Structure formats: structure tokens, C-alpha cells
Amino acid sequence: MMTVTVSEAIIDAGGEFAAISASGAGGIATFVGLVRSDDNVATLSLEHYPGATEAALEALADGAIARWDLIDARITHRVGDMHPGEIVVFVGTAARHRGAALEACAFLIDRLKTEAPFWKKETRGGATSWVEPRDSDDAAAARWKA
Amino acid sequence: MMTVTVSEAIIDAGGEFAAISASGAGGIATFVGLVRSDDNVATLSLEHYPGATEAALEALADGAIARWDLIDARITHRVGDMHPGEIVVFVGTAARHRGAALEACAFLIDRLKTEAPFWKKETRGGATSWVEPRDSDDAAAARWKA
Amino acid sequence: MTIELLYFAWVRERIGKASETVSPPETVTTVAQLIDWLAADSAVHAAAFVDRQRLRAAVDQVFVALDAPLGNAREVAIFPPVTGG
Amino acid sequence: MTIELLYFAWVRERIGKASETVSPPETVTTVAQLIDWLAADSAVHAAAFVDRQRLRAAVDQVFVALDAPLGNAREVAIFPPVTGG
């Protein structure tokens, strides 16, 4: 099972969590990325490539389900304008055992950062700039190649 | 910040999630262990060592906060009798960056399995037996020694 | 060959549009050649594409290297490295 | 020396009680010696403690190896390997 959603709607963490927990699995791992409150960012805008984004996320989820024998995987990504404390992305994995759920969750968020066509623009102090890619994201994604 | 709770009360995942998300952090990782629905277990009973359990969990959380510079850590563990689909344990970590949150979450659940004084008894088909320790749990805990 | 071009993030902002339809000559057979051809006729495109190291591309929604062949591409997207999640 | 003994899980079930207070002689200076002393006088304790490999202990709530000294312990817990989480 797999659910991938890309939308401008505010992400309800409780609802996401309830959905991934409903699988009957023994272990549920989740990661939630939020707009940080300590970073002086007033607005974070996320642009994406409609169609290609969903396909990239579905391919990632398919890969994780096969590699870790997941019972369920869930990726919910917001696009558009968002503000500090709001959720940018929810990743949830459900598996019979905890190791699989935890590893697959880390894999999905690491790969999503480098393989899904999203671009972040930050507004702070009235100035707007595109976020530069980080080498650490490439390194995090690369460790799953093995 | 850190919150450790050991109780017979049913664990409300949404409430736990809301509590760890309130930290203002950029990344929240969680792990939830449930009584599996596919395992023919009618009742799972968790016994613990009052006082020593809380101390062990607090020591683990302290260690994780120091090692990964966490903004918040939350461990909520149920004891007593529970049933399929109910939550046994919730672990949540909040950090500025996702790698720290994800690693600390995996560390806490791996170590908790081998270092906190909990014992599981399963009832299936009318027969009750104590769960035997698993070598894989020791292996999972040992990988954090480095 | 008619190709729908899509631009994202600062590539879109610098070019001043999110998409355009172009008909490159048959000598244009790779993404890199398409970028050169676009830059040759337009100062705006040339400025947007000045640093090729910072450009990424997808052909019919499949991520490719800039030297990838266009084949019978209907949609080509040009954009900066992704920064999502 | 007066020690509060605590038993958990199947150790508790086999001994038939969760706790007891004992006063071992001064020659008993380690957890292992305490286990031997308890087993020597009681068939029930001897049966519960028969496989030492499967026993773990804590002295004043600190997890220790079976050969650890008792010191001035007030509370000693004896139990199987943990299986929580």
C-alpha cells in the first residue's frame, strides 16, 4: 500500500499519523519536516514540477516498499507559501519490524531531498532568495546506494 | 527538554505527536511500536521495574540529547495488559536538522529494547509465555557504541 | 520537432515565463544543444543559462544529464538543482 | 546486612513472590554469592535460579554483572534478560 500526495493544503500531522498507523503493522516510523521557527524565515515558498513530482515520489515509495518489505508508505508534501511551524513534508512507513520502518523512513526523506523536483524560496527581512542545494543532502542520499 | 512517561494508560499517538512537534524544531522523527494485529496475540502484558525503568529511559534520553544536540526528546511507554493495534511505545525526537532527529530516534528505540527493564508476556490461543530476548535486538543496540 | 519547454524556480524567473513552445532544427539532438540554440537567439535565455553547471533537465518528465539525447521529446524541463523536502 | 530482594517476570513467577527481605551472612559479597546462598536453602529458589546464564541483576537499581560486589546494597533485583519496547 502507498499514498503520495502533493498539495497546497495545510498538512494535519495527526491525520497523517492516524492513516499510516491504520495498517496493522508492528512498527511505524515517521519524519516531519517543518518550517523552522528559529531561522527568521517569514515565508517559505515551494515550487514543484506537477506530474513529475508525484511520479518521483511514487517511484521512491515503490523502491522503499520493495527493499524493506513495507506494509505501507505515505508521503505528503506541501507546495506553495507556508510559515514557521507549518509542516512541509510528512513521511511515514509501516513494517512488521522496527528496523525496516526506521531505515525506510530515513531513506525516503534523504532521497526525496535530492530526487524530487521541489524548489524552496525563502523570504526573510523582506528579501527573497532561492535556497541553494546542500552537499550534505547529496551525501545523505548517496549512502543508500549500497 | 525531555519527557519520559511509563504508565498503564492507553497512548494517544496524536497527542504524543503534537507534544514533540511543539518544540519549534525543523525536523521531528518518531517511532511507534504497536501490538501486531497479524501475530495471533490476544493480550500482551508488559511488566517493568518501577523507578529503575524511568531512570533508564531518562539516561537514554539524556545521552541522545547530548550526542545529537536535540531540542526535545519524548519517550512514552505503556505497561500492563494491552491488545492488538494498541501502542506499546512512542519515541519522538526534535532537532534542527533531519539527520540528527532520525538517528537519535533509531538510537532510542534500539537501546530501549536492550537497556530498559521491561518484560513482555504474550497470550495466544489461551497459552501464555514470556517473550525470549532476540539476538537481533542486541545487534541493533550494539551498532550505536561507536 | 515541436517541444514544450518548462522552466522552474530561478530559471523560470530569469526567463520571465514558465513555459514556451519551440521548434528547434533537426541539428539540435541533445538537451545541451537545445540550451545553446535557445541562448544563441535571446540575451534573456543566454543570461538564464550562463552557468551550465547549475542547470538540470528532464525529458518527458525523466531526469537526464544535459548531454542526453532529445529523441522524440514532447516536453523538456530546465531548472536548478532541487532543494525540496 | 538486610537486603530487599525484587524479582521480575518468570523469576518472580517461579519464586512465587515479587519481593522478600533477607539478611545474608557477611561471607556473601557478590550477587552470584547471594544467588547461591538463596538457592542453598530453598528448592524453589534453586529451581528459579538453575540457569544462571538466563539471569540478570541490578544493585540499587543499577544494572550489574552477576559477579558484581554487593557493597552496602539495600535493594537487589534478579530477573531475566529484558524484552521491552
Short mmCIF file of C-alpha atoms in Angstrom, two decimals:
data_model
loop_
_atom_site.label_atom_id
_atom_site.label_comp_id
_atom_site.label_asym_id
_atom_site.label_seq_id
_atom_site.Cartn_x
_atom_site.Cartn_y
_atom_site.Cartn_z
CA MET A 1 0.00 0.00 0.00
CA MET A 2 1.18 3.52 -0.69
CA THR A 3 -0.22 7.05 -0.61
CA VAL A 4 1.52 10.02 -2.21
CA THR A 5 0.02 13.50 -2.01
CA VAL A 6 1.34 16.87 -3.20
CA SER A 7 -0.93 19.78 -2.36
CA GLU A 8 -1.15 23.37 -1.15
CA ALA A 9 -3.33 22.28 1.78
CA ILE A 10 -2.03 22.57 5.35
CA ILE A 11 -0.76 19.15 6.49
CA ASP A 12 -2.54 17.71 9.52
CA ALA A 13 0.12 15.64 11.29
CA GLY A 14 -2.43 13.85 13.47
CA GLY A 15 -4.43 12.76 10.44
CA GLU A 16 -1.31 11.62 8.59
CA PHE A 17 -0.17 9.70 11.61
CA ALA A 18 -3.55 8.03 12.04
CA ALA A 19 -3.53 6.98 8.37
CA ILE A 20 -0.12 5.29 8.50
CA SER A 21 -0.94 3.68 11.87
CA ALA A 22 -4.06 2.03 10.50
CA SER A 23 -2.04 -0.62 8.65
CA GLY A 24 -1.91 -3.16 11.50
CA ALA A 25 1.90 -3.07 11.38
CA GLY A 26 4.12 -3.58 14.43
CA GLY A 27 6.33 -0.58 13.75
CA ILE A 28 5.59 2.88 12.41
CA ALA A 29 8.35 5.39 11.71
CA THR A 30 7.62 8.95 10.70
CA PHE A 31 9.55 12.05 9.81
CA VAL A 32 8.05 15.51 9.71
CA GLY A 33 9.89 18.50 8.28
CA LEU A 34 8.62 21.88 9.42
CA VAL A 35 9.38 25.49 8.58
CA ARG A 36 11.79 26.32 11.38
CA SER A 37 10.75 28.93 13.92
CA ASP A 38 14.31 29.89 14.85
CA ASP A 39 15.52 30.87 11.42
CA ASN A 40 13.93 34.28 10.77
CA VAL A 41 12.11 32.92 7.74
CA ALA A 42 8.81 34.75 7.31
CA THR A 43 7.58 32.76 4.31
CA LEU A 44 8.82 29.59 2.66
CA SER A 45 7.54 29.08 -0.90
CA LEU A 46 7.76 25.69 -2.51
CA GLU A 47 7.57 25.36 -6.27
CA HIS A 48 7.34 21.94 -7.91
CA TYR A 49 7.03 20.21 -11.28
CA PRO A 50 3.43 18.95 -11.37
CA GLY A 51 3.17 15.39 -12.57
CA ALA A 52 6.90 14.73 -12.40
CA THR A 53 6.87 15.33 -8.65
CA GLU A 54 4.17 12.78 -7.95
CA ALA A 55 5.88 10.28 -10.26
CA ALA A 56 9.23 10.78 -8.48
CA LEU A 57 7.66 10.32 -5.04
CA GLU A 58 5.75 7.22 -6.16
CA ALA A 59 8.94 5.73 -7.59
CA LEU A 60 10.74 6.38 -4.28
CA ALA A 61 7.91 4.82 -2.28
CA ASP A 62 7.78 1.80 -4.62
CA GLY A 63 11.52 1.30 -4.17
CA ALA A 64 11.29 1.51 -0.38
CA ILE A 65 8.33 -0.89 -0.22
CA ALA A 66 10.25 -3.47 -2.25
CA ARG A 67 13.59 -3.00 -0.47
CA TRP A 68 12.22 -3.14 3.10
CA ASP A 69 9.05 -5.19 2.55
CA LEU A 70 6.90 -2.37 3.91
CA ILE A 71 3.22 -2.82 4.72
CA ASP A 72 2.53 0.83 3.94
CA ALA A 73 4.34 4.02 2.95
CA ARG A 74 2.97 7.55 2.98
CA ILE A 75 4.48 10.75 1.60
CA THR A 76 2.59 14.02 1.92
CA HIS A 77 4.33 17.14 0.62
CA ARG A 78 3.06 20.66 0.72
CA VAL A 79 3.71 23.24 -2.00
CA GLY A 80 3.02 26.97 -2.21
CA ASP A 81 3.53 29.52 0.59
CA MET A 82 3.96 28.38 4.17
CA HIS A 83 5.02 29.85 7.51
CA PRO A 84 7.13 28.96 10.57
CA GLY A 85 5.81 25.95 12.47
CA GLU A 86 3.86 24.63 9.48
CA ILE A 87 4.62 21.20 8.09
CA VAL A 88 6.46 20.98 4.76
CA VAL A 89 6.61 17.21 4.46
CA PHE A 90 5.35 14.10 6.25
CA VAL A 91 6.94 10.71 5.58
CA GLY A 92 5.54 7.59 7.25
CA THR A 93 6.50 3.92 6.93
CA ALA A 94 4.84 0.83 8.39
CA ALA A 95 6.56 -2.53 8.70
CA ARG A 96 6.39 -5.71 10.74
CA HIS A 97 9.68 -4.84 12.43
CA ARG A 98 11.15 -1.57 13.58
CA GLY A 99 14.46 -1.70 11.70
CA ALA A 100 12.72 -1.80 8.34
CA ALA A 101 10.36 1.05 9.23
CA LEU A 102 13.15 3.28 10.58
CA GLU A 103 15.55 2.69 7.69
CA ALA A 104 12.90 3.11 5.02
CA CYS A 105 11.73 6.37 6.59
CA ALA A 106 15.27 7.81 6.60
CA PHE A 107 15.78 6.59 3.02
CA LEU A 108 12.61 8.27 1.77
CA ILE A 109 13.34 11.68 3.26
CA ASP A 110 17.02 11.60 2.21
CA ARG A 111 16.18 10.65 -1.37
CA LEU A 112 13.21 12.99 -1.58
CA LYS A 113 15.56 15.91 -0.85
CA THR A 114 17.71 15.16 -3.90
CA GLU A 115 15.40 13.38 -6.36
CA ALA A 116 12.01 15.06 -6.22
CA PRO A 117 11.56 18.29 -8.23
CA PHE A 118 10.88 20.80 -5.45
CA TRP A 119 12.49 24.23 -5.14
CA LYS A 120 12.44 26.35 -1.99
CA LYS A 121 12.35 30.14 -1.88
CA GLU A 122 12.75 31.92 1.46
CA THR A 123 11.61 35.37 2.45
CA ARG A 124 13.41 36.87 5.44
CA GLY A 125 13.54 40.52 6.40
CA GLY A 126 11.72 41.46 3.20
CA ALA A 127 14.39 39.83 0.98
CA THR A 128 13.58 36.77 -1.08
CA SER A 129 16.10 34.18 -2.27
CA TRP A 130 16.15 30.69 -3.70
CA VAL A 131 17.61 28.08 -1.34
CA GLU A 132 20.92 26.68 -2.59
CA PRO A 133 21.32 22.89 -2.74
CA ARG A 134 23.36 21.43 0.12
CA ASP A 135 26.23 18.98 -0.32
CA SER A 136 25.08 17.25 2.87
CA ASP A 137 21.81 16.35 1.14
CA ASP A 138 23.70 14.65 -1.69
CA ALA A 139 25.83 12.78 0.85
CA ALA A 140 22.76 11.66 2.80
CA ALA A 141 21.06 10.41 -0.36
CA ALA A 142 24.22 8.66 -1.58
CA ARG A 143 24.56 6.44 1.49
CA TRP A 144 21.52 4.44 0.34
CA LYS A 145 23.12 3.38 -2.97
CA ALA A 146 24.61 0.20 -1.48
CA MET B 1 13.89 19.35 27.05
CA MET B 2 12.80 15.79 27.70
CA THR B 3 9.65 13.95 28.74
CA VAL B 4 9.67 10.32 29.91
CA THR B 5 6.42 8.61 30.89
CA VAL B 6 5.73 5.00 31.94
CA SER B 7 2.07 4.27 32.57
CA GLU B 8 -0.79 1.81 32.12
CA ALA B 9 -2.81 4.45 30.25
CA ILE B 10 -3.61 3.98 26.57
CA ILE B 11 -1.13 6.01 24.49
CA ASP B 12 -2.70 8.68 22.28
CA ALA B 13 -0.39 8.93 19.27
CA GLY B 14 -1.89 12.23 18.12
CA GLY B 15 -1.30 13.82 21.49
CA GLU B 16 2.27 12.49 21.68
CA PHE B 17 2.94 13.76 18.20
CA ALA B 18 1.54 17.19 18.98
CA ALA B 19 3.73 17.42 22.09
CA ILE B 20 7.00 16.64 20.28
CA SER B 21 6.03 18.91 17.36
CA ALA B 22 5.54 21.92 19.65
CA SER B 23 9.30 22.42 20.03
CA GLY B 24 9.75 24.74 17.03
CA ALA B 25 12.32 22.31 15.57
CA GLY B 26 12.83 21.81 11.84
CA GLY B 27 12.77 18.02 11.98
CA ILE B 28 10.68 15.59 14.02
CA ALA B 29 11.28 11.85 13.88
CA THR B 30 9.02 9.39 15.63
CA PHE B 31 8.77 5.67 16.11
CA VAL B 32 5.68 3.90 17.36
CA GLY B 33 5.66 0.24 18.33
CA LEU B 34 2.26 -1.42 18.36
CA VAL B 35 0.90 -4.81 19.36
CA ARG B 36 0.83 -6.51 15.98
CA SER B 37 -2.54 -7.50 14.56
CA ASP B 38 -1.13 -10.27 12.37
CA ASP B 39 0.52 -12.31 15.09
CA ASN B 40 -2.38 -14.09 16.85
CA VAL B 41 -1.51 -12.37 20.11
CA ALA B 42 -4.68 -11.82 22.14
CA THR B 43 -3.01 -9.98 25.03
CA LEU B 44 0.45 -8.54 25.51
CA SER B 45 1.38 -7.92 29.16
CA LEU B 46 4.30 -5.67 30.00
CA GLU B 47 5.94 -5.89 33.39
CA HIS B 48 8.58 -3.36 34.44
CA TYR B 49 10.84 -2.34 37.34
CA PRO B 50 9.25 0.83 38.71
CA GLY B 51 11.76 3.57 39.36
CA ALA B 52 14.60 1.80 37.55
CA THR B 53 12.63 1.94 34.27
CA GLU B 54 12.12 5.68 34.39
CA ALA B 55 15.78 6.20 35.36
CA ALA B 56 16.95 4.03 32.45
CA LEU B 57 14.76 5.89 29.95
CA GLU B 58 15.84 9.29 31.27
CA ALA B 59 19.50 8.26 30.99
CA LEU B 60 18.92 7.16 27.38
CA ALA B 61 17.15 10.42 26.53
CA ASP B 62 19.91 12.47 28.20
CA GLY B 63 22.52 10.62 26.18
CA ALA B 64 20.66 11.19 22.91
CA ILE B 65 20.09 14.89 23.62
CA ALA B 66 23.81 15.39 24.27
CA ARG B 67 25.01 13.26 21.34
CA TRP B 68 22.71 14.75 18.69
CA ASP B 69 22.07 18.19 20.20
CA LEU B 70 18.33 17.55 20.29
CA ILE B 71 15.81 20.28 21.03
CA ASP B 72 13.41 17.77 22.58
CA ALA B 73 13.08 14.03 23.20
CA ARG B 74 9.98 12.16 24.27
CA ILE B 75 9.61 8.53 25.38
CA THR B 76 6.19 7.22 26.38
CA HIS B 77 5.98 3.54 27.31
CA ARG B 78 2.92 1.60 28.27
CA VAL B 79 2.90 -1.20 30.85
CA GLY B 80 0.22 -3.71 31.90
CA ASP B 81 -2.17 -5.55 29.59
CA MET B 82 -2.67 -4.40 26.01
CA HIS B 83 -4.27 -5.66 22.80
CA PRO B 84 -3.60 -5.81 19.05
CA GLY B 85 -3.41 -2.37 17.44
CA GLU B 86 -2.66 -0.61 20.72
CA ILE B 87 0.55 1.36 21.12
CA VAL B 88 3.31 -0.12 23.29
CA VAL B 89 5.84 2.67 22.94
CA PHE B 90 6.18 6.12 21.38
CA VAL B 91 9.61 7.68 20.78
CA GLY B 92 9.89 11.20 19.39
CA THR B 93 12.93 13.39 18.72
CA ALA B 94 13.12 17.02 17.63
CA ALA B 95 16.22 18.61 16.12
CA ARG B 96 17.23 21.48 13.87
CA HIS B 97 18.19 19.05 11.11
CA ARG B 98 16.67 15.79 9.97
CA GLY B 99 19.75 13.57 10.27
CA ALA B 100 20.04 14.20 13.99
CA ALA B 101 16.33 13.60 14.60
CA LEU B 102 16.27 10.36 12.57
CA GLU B 103 19.43 8.89 14.08
CA ALA B 104 18.52 9.79 17.64
CA CYS B 105 15.07 8.23 17.22
CA ALA B 106 16.55 4.94 15.95
CA PHE B 107 19.14 5.03 18.77
CA LEU B 108 16.49 5.47 21.46
CA ILE B 109 14.26 2.62 20.33
CA ASP B 110 17.21 0.25 19.73
CA ARG B 111 18.73 0.94 23.15
CA LEU B 112 15.40 0.94 24.93
CA LYS B 113 14.88 -2.66 23.75
CA THR B 114 18.04 -3.87 25.49
CA GLU B 115 18.61 -1.46 28.39
CA ALA B 116 15.25 -0.65 29.93
CA PRO B 117 13.78 -3.18 32.39
CA PHE B 118 10.63 -4.27 30.59
CA TRP B 119 9.47 -7.86 30.16
CA LYS B 120 6.81 -8.99 27.69
CA LYS B 121 4.37 -11.85 28.18
CA GLU B 122 2.15 -12.95 25.30
CA THR B 123 -1.16 -14.79 25.41
CA ARG B 124 -2.13 -16.59 22.21
CA GLY B 125 -4.68 -19.35 21.82
CA GLY B 126 -5.14 -19.45 25.60
CA ALA B 127 -1.45 -20.17 26.24
CA THR B 128 0.77 -17.61 27.95
CA SER B 129 4.54 -17.35 27.58
CA TRP B 130 7.34 -14.88 28.31
CA VAL B 131 8.93 -13.42 25.20
CA GLU B 132 12.53 -14.56 24.74
CA PRO B 133 15.20 -11.91 24.14
CA ARG B 134 16.27 -11.58 20.50
CA ASP B 135 19.87 -11.54 19.31
CA SER B 136 18.82 -9.01 16.67
CA ASP B 137 17.93 -6.55 19.44
CA ASP B 138 21.42 -6.84 20.93
CA ALA B 139 22.93 -6.33 17.48
CA ALA B 140 20.76 -3.26 16.84
CA ALA B 141 21.72 -1.72 20.17
CA ALA B 142 25.43 -2.50 19.70
CA ARG B 143 25.74 -0.52 16.45
CA TRP B 144 25.43 2.72 18.45
CA LYS B 145 28.54 2.04 20.57
CA ALA B 146 30.84 3.82 18.13
CA MET C 1 10.02 18.87 -33.99
CA THR C 2 7.80 20.85 -31.61
CA ILE C 3 8.85 20.85 -27.96
CA GLU C 4 7.02 22.21 -24.92
CA LEU C 5 9.65 23.85 -22.71
CA LEU C 6 9.08 24.21 -18.96
CA TYR C 7 11.17 26.38 -16.61
CA PHE C 8 11.22 26.24 -12.81
CA ALA C 9 12.50 28.30 -9.87
CA TRP C 10 15.11 30.98 -10.77
CA VAL C 11 15.38 29.70 -14.34
CA ARG C 12 11.67 30.50 -14.74
CA GLU C 13 12.13 33.90 -13.06
CA ARG C 14 15.11 34.87 -15.23
CA ILE C 15 13.46 33.82 -18.47
CA GLY C 16 10.26 35.54 -17.39
CA LYS C 17 7.91 32.73 -18.31
CA ALA C 18 7.01 29.27 -17.03
CA SER C 19 6.71 27.64 -20.45
CA GLU C 20 7.06 28.17 -24.18
CA THR C 21 6.70 26.07 -27.31
CA VAL C 22 9.70 25.90 -29.66
CA SER C 23 10.61 24.14 -32.92
CA PRO C 24 14.38 23.64 -32.98
CA PRO C 25 16.10 22.48 -36.20
CA GLU C 26 16.98 18.81 -36.68
CA THR C 27 20.64 19.52 -35.85
CA VAL C 28 19.58 20.03 -32.21
CA THR C 29 19.69 16.47 -30.83
CA THR C 30 20.63 16.85 -27.13
CA VAL C 31 19.43 18.92 -24.17
CA ALA C 32 22.74 20.83 -24.18
CA GLN C 33 22.32 21.67 -27.88
CA LEU C 34 18.77 22.82 -27.20
CA ILE C 35 20.08 25.15 -24.46
CA ASP C 36 22.77 26.51 -26.84
CA TRP C 37 20.19 27.06 -29.56
CA LEU C 38 17.86 28.93 -27.17
CA ALA C 39 20.75 31.09 -25.85
CA ALA C 40 22.02 31.95 -29.34
CA ASP C 41 18.92 33.95 -30.31
CA SER C 42 17.97 35.52 -26.98
CA ALA C 43 20.00 37.56 -24.49
CA VAL C 44 17.44 36.69 -21.80
CA HIS C 45 17.87 32.95 -22.35
CA ALA C 46 21.64 33.34 -22.60
CA ALA C 47 21.71 35.09 -19.21
CA ALA C 48 19.48 32.49 -17.58
CA PHE C 49 21.60 29.64 -18.92
CA VAL C 50 25.03 31.27 -18.39
CA ASP C 51 26.17 28.79 -15.73
CA ARG C 52 25.51 25.33 -17.19
CA GLN C 53 26.85 23.69 -14.00
CA ARG C 54 23.79 24.96 -12.18
CA LEU C 55 21.26 23.62 -14.68
CA ARG C 56 19.41 20.32 -14.53
CA ALA C 57 16.91 18.90 -17.02
CA ALA C 58 14.13 16.40 -17.54
CA VAL C 59 12.97 14.96 -20.87
CA ASP C 60 9.33 13.90 -20.87
CA GLN C 61 9.48 14.09 -17.04
CA VAL C 62 12.52 11.80 -16.76
CA PHE C 63 15.58 13.41 -15.13
CA VAL C 64 18.56 13.31 -17.50
CA ALA C 65 22.10 14.64 -17.87
CA LEU C 66 22.50 17.67 -20.14
CA ASP C 67 24.18 15.58 -22.82
CA ALA C 68 21.18 13.25 -23.02
CA PRO C 69 19.54 12.82 -26.44
CA LEU C 70 16.20 14.54 -27.02
CA GLY C 71 14.81 11.67 -29.08
CA ASN C 72 11.17 12.47 -29.87
CA ALA C 73 10.76 14.56 -26.72
CA ARG C 74 7.45 16.38 -26.36
CA GLU C 75 8.30 18.08 -23.03
CA VAL C 76 11.70 19.33 -21.84
CA ALA C 77 12.10 20.99 -18.43
CA ILE C 78 15.11 23.11 -17.45
CA PHE C 79 15.64 24.04 -13.79
CA PRO C 80 18.18 24.48 -10.96
CA PRO C 81 19.25 21.58 -8.68
CA VAL C 82 16.30 20.57 -6.48
CA THR C 83 16.04 21.78 -2.88
CA GLY C 84 12.88 20.16 -1.59
CA GLY C 85 11.70 18.28 1.47
CA MET D 1 23.13 -6.73 56.22
CA THR D 2 19.44 -6.51 55.30
CA ILE D 3 18.61 -6.60 51.60
CA GLU D 4 15.28 -6.05 49.85
CA LEU D 5 15.11 -8.58 47.02
CA LEU D 6 12.95 -7.91 43.95
CA TYR D 7 12.02 -10.49 41.31
CA PHE D 8 10.57 -9.83 37.87
CA ALA D 9 8.93 -11.76 35.03
CA TRP D 10 9.40 -15.55 35.11
CA VAL D 11 11.86 -15.31 38.04
CA ARG D 12 9.05 -13.72 40.05
CA GLU D 13 6.56 -16.36 38.89
CA ARG D 14 8.86 -19.29 39.73
CA ILE D 15 9.74 -17.98 43.17
CA GLY D 16 6.11 -17.16 43.78
CA LYS D 17 6.65 -13.68 45.15
CA ALA D 18 7.65 -10.25 43.86
CA SER D 19 9.87 -9.33 46.81
CA GLU D 20 11.33 -10.55 50.08
CA THR D 21 13.70 -9.20 52.71
CA VAL D 22 16.78 -11.28 53.54
CA SER D 23 19.82 -11.00 55.81
CA PRO D 24 22.69 -12.94 54.22
CA PRO D 25 25.91 -13.61 56.21
CA GLU D 26 28.97 -11.40 55.70
CA THR D 27 30.60 -14.08 53.55
CA VAL D 28 28.07 -13.21 50.81
CA THR D 29 29.75 -10.31 48.98
CA THR D 30 28.61 -10.61 45.33
CA VAL D 31 25.31 -11.01 43.51
CA ALA D 32 26.34 -14.52 42.41
CA GLN D 33 27.08 -15.50 46.03
CA LEU D 34 23.70 -14.10 47.06
CA ILE D 35 22.02 -16.27 44.43
CA ASP D 36 23.98 -19.33 45.63
CA TRP D 37 23.04 -18.61 49.24
CA LEU D 38 19.33 -18.24 48.36
CA ALA D 39 19.39 -21.47 46.31
CA ALA D 40 21.17 -23.48 49.01
CA ASP D 41 18.29 -23.29 51.48
CA SER D 42 15.27 -23.34 49.15
CA ALA D 43 14.34 -25.80 46.39
CA VAL D 44 12.04 -23.15 44.93
CA HIS D 45 14.86 -20.59 44.64
CA ALA D 46 17.24 -23.28 43.38
CA ALA D 47 14.77 -24.14 40.59
CA ALA D 48 14.21 -20.48 39.64
CA PHE D 49 17.96 -19.81 39.53
CA VAL D 50 19.03 -23.10 37.88
CA ASP D 51 20.21 -21.47 34.62
CA ARG D 52 22.50 -18.63 35.68
CA GLN D 53 23.08 -17.68 32.03
CA ARG D 54 19.49 -16.51 31.87
CA LEU D 55 19.67 -14.29 34.96
CA ARG D 56 20.39 -10.57 35.09
CA ALA D 57 20.65 -8.32 38.15
CA ALA D 58 20.55 -4.77 39.41
CA VAL D 59 22.05 -3.47 42.65
CA ASP D 60 20.27 -0.40 44.00
CA GLN D 61 18.65 -0.05 40.53
CA VAL D 62 21.98 -0.10 38.66
CA PHE D 63 22.36 -2.98 36.17
CA VAL D 64 25.40 -5.12 37.05
CA ALA D 65 27.09 -8.37 36.09
CA LEU D 66 26.44 -11.32 38.41
CA ASP D 67 29.97 -11.16 39.80
CA ALA D 68 29.49 -7.53 40.87
CA PRO D 69 30.07 -6.74 44.57
CA LEU D 70 27.02 -6.11 46.73
CA GLY D 71 28.71 -3.34 48.73
CA ASN D 72 26.13 -1.87 51.06
CA ALA D 73 23.25 -2.72 48.75
CA ARG D 74 19.77 -2.06 50.06
CA GLU D 75 17.90 -3.35 47.00
CA VAL D 76 18.90 -6.21 44.72
CA ALA D 77 16.73 -7.20 41.73
CA ILE D 78 17.03 -10.54 39.92
CA PHE D 79 15.30 -11.01 36.57
CA PRO D 80 15.55 -12.47 33.04
CA PRO D 81 17.08 -10.53 30.12
CA VAL D 82 14.83 -7.61 29.24
CA THR D 83 12.39 -7.83 26.29
CA GLY D 84 10.75 -4.42 26.19
CA GLY D 85 9.83 -1.77 23.66
#
